[in-house]
Amino acid sequence: MDWGSGEDRKSIGGYAFGLNGAAISWNSKKPATVALSSTEAEYMALTQAVKESLWLQAILLDLGALKHLKEIRNISIDNQGAIALARNPEFHARTKHIDIQYHFIREHIENGQIELTYCHTSEMTADIFTKALPQPAFTKDNLGLGLIDISVQILQSVNSDTIDFAEEDGSTGEGRYC
């Protein structure tokens, strides 16, 4: 989540779902309303992730891929306030302005269709969809989404910027791996 950083002060929320080490569904979106706190912004983004999780669960059920349901059911979030808001059905004076549509998350947590897990911000792979990242974090998130092979990280950890390789005709060329 990138809270209120745009010119219109709207946040950008995103999510990614993966199976067997590769991303199968992802999204990045600016909500229609301005969030008054990072907790509210995360909660609004969590609503979109829950809807996607429910849809993916229905597809997995139709396909008979029951062993993957737990993986799709578990949503990692890096905001403790949003987790507390989703899990606690009691009235909160500071959150009474949050639209009822977002509180449907609670229903799905209570019936076991959704599980929330805290994930430290440095481990949040979906950040690649919501903000500019330094190169090491960008590469780590690409790996986490299964978009690049682990060999890329191994090659980048080598102190050399260039890689020598043999051309098909036997000549040697020099290439840069980025």
GROMACS .gro file of C-alpha atoms in nm:
model
  178
    1MET     CA    1   0.000   0.000   0.000
    2ASP     CA    2   0.121   0.345  -0.087
    3TRP     CA    3  -0.088   0.570   0.138
    4GLY     CA    4  -0.186   0.909  -0.005
    5SER     CA    5   0.126   0.969  -0.211
    6GLY     CA    6  -0.049   1.072  -0.534
    7GLU     CA    7  -0.130   1.430  -0.627
    8ASP     CA    8  -0.496   1.356  -0.552
    9ARG     CA    9  -0.389   1.210  -0.211
   10LYS     CA   10  -0.547   0.876  -0.297
   11SER     CA   11  -0.361   0.561  -0.205
   12ILE     CA   12  -0.262   0.280  -0.438
   13GLY     CA   13  -0.344  -0.068  -0.317
   14GLY     CA   14  -0.239  -0.396  -0.465
   15TYR     CA   15  -0.238  -0.769  -0.412
   16ALA     CA   16  -0.087  -1.080  -0.565
   17PHE     CA   17  -0.191  -1.444  -0.531
   18GLY     CA   18   0.044  -1.726  -0.612
   19LEU     CA   19   0.035  -2.101  -0.644
   20ASN     CA   20   0.340  -2.326  -0.657
   21GLY     CA   21   0.578  -2.029  -0.657
   22ALA     CA   22   0.423  -1.830  -0.942
   23ALA     CA   23   0.178  -1.541  -0.952
   24ILE     CA   24  -0.165  -1.640  -1.083
   25SER     CA   25  -0.359  -1.321  -1.008
   26TRP     CA   26  -0.255  -0.967  -0.924
   27ASN     CA   27  -0.395  -0.617  -0.924
   28SER     CA   28  -0.299  -0.260  -0.848
   29LYS     CA   29  -0.570   0.000  -0.810
   30LYS     CA   30  -0.641   0.348  -0.682
   31PRO     CA   31  -0.966   0.351  -0.481
   32ALA     CA   32  -1.249   0.593  -0.551
   33THR     CA   33  -1.216   0.762  -0.210
   34VAL     CA   34  -0.936   0.917  -0.007
   35ALA     CA   35  -0.834   0.711   0.296
   36LEU     CA   36  -0.803   0.904   0.622
   37SER     CA   37  -0.531   0.675   0.760
   38SER     CA   38  -0.292   0.405   0.648
   39THR     CA   39  -0.509   0.153   0.836
   40GLU     CA   40  -0.815   0.257   0.637
   41ALA     CA   41  -0.620   0.246   0.311
   42GLU     CA   42  -0.493  -0.105   0.389
   43TYR     CA   43  -0.842  -0.214   0.491
   44MET     CA   44  -0.986  -0.088   0.162
   45ALA     CA   45  -0.716  -0.274  -0.032
   46LEU     CA   46  -0.777  -0.585   0.180
   47THR     CA   47  -1.141  -0.578   0.069
   48GLN     CA   48  -1.031  -0.615  -0.294
   49ALA     CA   49  -0.791  -0.896  -0.202
   50VAL     CA   50  -1.065  -1.082  -0.013
   51LYS     CA   51  -1.300  -1.059  -0.312
   52GLU     CA   52  -1.027  -1.200  -0.539
   53SER     CA   53  -0.948  -1.477  -0.291
   54LEU     CA   54  -1.312  -1.582  -0.278
   55TRP     CA   55  -1.327  -1.591  -0.659
   56LEU     CA   56  -1.005  -1.795  -0.682
   57GLN     CA   57  -1.133  -2.034  -0.415
   58ALA     CA   58  -1.448  -2.093  -0.621
   59ILE     CA   59  -1.238  -2.173  -0.928
   60LEU     CA   60  -1.017  -2.412  -0.731
   61LEU     CA   61  -1.325  -2.586  -0.593
   62ASP     CA   62  -1.467  -2.623  -0.945
   63LEU     CA   63  -1.137  -2.771  -1.063
   64GLY     CA   64  -1.115  -3.005  -0.764
   65ALA     CA   65  -0.783  -2.851  -0.658
   66LEU     CA   66  -0.867  -2.863  -0.288
   67LYS     CA   67  -0.505  -2.886  -0.173
   68HIS     CA   68  -0.447  -2.526  -0.288
   69LEU     CA   69  -0.741  -2.371  -0.101
   70LYS     CA   70  -0.543  -2.295   0.216
   71GLU     CA   71  -0.277  -2.115   0.013
   72ILE     CA   72  -0.538  -1.890  -0.152
   73ARG     CA   73  -0.739  -1.850   0.170
   74ASN     CA   74  -0.441  -1.700   0.357
   75ILE     CA   75  -0.392  -1.327   0.292
   76SER     CA   76  -0.076  -1.159   0.419
   77ILE     CA   77  -0.104  -0.796   0.524
   78ASP     CA   78   0.157  -0.559   0.667
   79ASN     CA   79  -0.071  -0.332   0.871
   80GLN     CA   80  -0.151  -0.443   1.226
   81GLY     CA   81  -0.436  -0.190   1.254
   82ALA     CA   82  -0.613  -0.329   0.949
   83ILE     CA   83  -0.576  -0.684   1.085
   84ALA     CA   84  -0.724  -0.577   1.421
   85LEU     CA   85  -1.010  -0.394   1.247
   86ALA     CA   86  -1.091  -0.699   1.035
   87ARG     CA   87  -1.083  -0.942   1.326
   88ASN     CA   88  -1.267  -0.734   1.586
   89PRO     CA   89  -1.640  -0.695   1.517
   90GLU     CA   90  -1.690  -0.442   1.795
   91PHE     CA   91  -1.769  -0.078   1.723
   92HIS     CA   92  -1.464   0.146   1.692
   93ALA     CA   93  -1.527   0.519   1.721
   94ARG     CA   94  -1.224   0.598   1.503
   95THR     CA   95  -1.343   0.370   1.222
   96LYS     CA   96  -1.719   0.426   1.220
   97HIS     CA   97  -1.685   0.627   0.898
   98ILE     CA   98  -1.555   0.327   0.704
   99ASP     CA   99  -1.825   0.212   0.468
  100ILE     CA  100  -2.015  -0.105   0.550
  101GLN     CA  101  -1.901  -0.264   0.223
  102TYR     CA  102  -1.553  -0.302   0.367
  103HIS     CA  103  -1.674  -0.482   0.679
  104PHE     CA  104  -1.777  -0.789   0.481
  105ILE     CA  105  -1.417  -0.902   0.540
  106ARG     CA  106  -1.516  -0.989   0.897
  107GLU     CA  107  -1.788  -1.227   0.782
  108HIS     CA  108  -1.543  -1.426   0.571
  109ILE     CA  109  -1.288  -1.440   0.851
  110GLU     CA  110  -1.554  -1.565   1.094
  111ASN     CA  111  -1.672  -1.842   0.859
  112GLY     CA  112  -1.314  -1.953   0.783
  113GLN     CA  113  -1.304  -1.858   0.415
  114ILE     CA  114  -1.027  -1.605   0.479
  115GLU     CA  115  -0.728  -1.608   0.715
  116LEU     CA  116  -0.515  -1.301   0.778
  117THR     CA  117  -0.145  -1.329   0.848
  118TYR     CA  118   0.087  -1.044   0.944
  119CYS     CA  119   0.373  -0.998   0.699
  120HIS     CA  120   0.656  -0.752   0.765
  121THR     CA  121   0.667  -0.469   0.512
  122SER     CA  122   1.011  -0.577   0.388
  123GLU     CA  123   0.860  -0.914   0.289
  124MET     CA  124   0.547  -0.777   0.118
  125THR     CA  125   0.579  -0.896  -0.243
  126ALA     CA  126   0.273  -0.698  -0.360
  127ASP     CA  127   0.461  -0.370  -0.292
  128ILE     CA  128   0.601  -0.403  -0.643
  129PHE     CA  129   0.253  -0.302  -0.766
  130THR     CA  130   0.207   0.001  -0.541
  131LYS     CA  131   0.533   0.196  -0.514
  132ALA     CA  132   0.876   0.254  -0.656
  133LEU     CA  133   1.127   0.015  -0.500
  134PRO     CA  134   1.505   0.009  -0.484
  135GLN     CA  135   1.660  -0.244  -0.721
  136PRO     CA  136   1.729  -0.518  -0.460
  137ALA     CA  137   1.367  -0.509  -0.335
  138PHE     CA  138   1.237  -0.499  -0.693
  139THR     CA  139   1.439  -0.810  -0.783
  140LYS     CA  140   1.332  -0.987  -0.462
  141ASP     CA  141   0.965  -0.914  -0.533
  142ASN     CA  142   0.999  -1.034  -0.894
  143LEU     CA  143   1.146  -1.357  -0.760
  144GLY     CA  144   0.862  -1.383  -0.507
  145LEU     CA  145   0.608  -1.354  -0.787
  146GLY     CA  146   0.787  -1.619  -0.990
  147LEU     CA  147   0.845  -1.369  -1.271
  148ILE     CA  148   1.219  -1.428  -1.294
  149ASP     CA  149   1.434  -1.730  -1.231
  150ILE     CA  150   1.645  -1.760  -0.914
  151SER     CA  151   1.952  -1.774  -1.138
  152VAL     CA  152   1.905  -1.400  -1.201
  153GLN     CA  153   1.965  -1.329  -0.834
  154ILE     CA  154   2.269  -1.555  -0.832
  155LEU     CA  155   2.414  -1.378  -1.136
  156GLN     CA  156   2.346  -1.037  -0.985
  157SER     CA  157   2.526  -1.131  -0.665
  158VAL     CA  158   2.845  -1.187  -0.863
  159ASN     CA  159   3.066  -0.877  -0.837
  160SER     CA  160   3.118  -0.858  -1.213
  161ASP     CA  161   2.888  -0.640  -1.425
  162THR     CA  162   2.970  -0.828  -1.745
  163ILE     CA  163   2.931  -1.186  -1.848
  164ASP     CA  164   3.145  -1.343  -2.119
  165PHE     CA  165   2.976  -1.598  -2.337
  166ALA     CA  166   3.066  -1.796  -2.648
  167GLU     CA  167   2.871  -1.720  -2.967
  168GLU     CA  168   2.739  -2.005  -3.180
  169ASP     CA  169   3.008  -1.938  -3.438
  170GLY     CA  170   3.279  -1.989  -3.174
  171SER     CA  171   3.363  -1.621  -3.126
  172THR     CA  172   3.348  -1.467  -2.781
  173GLY     CA  173   3.116  -1.181  -2.711
  174GLU     CA  174   3.051  -0.969  -2.409
  175GLY     CA  175   2.705  -0.907  -2.273
  176ARG     CA  176   2.552  -0.717  -1.987
  177TYR     CA  177   2.293  -0.896  -1.779
  178CYS     CA  178   2.035  -0.658  -1.633
   0.00000   0.00000   0.00000
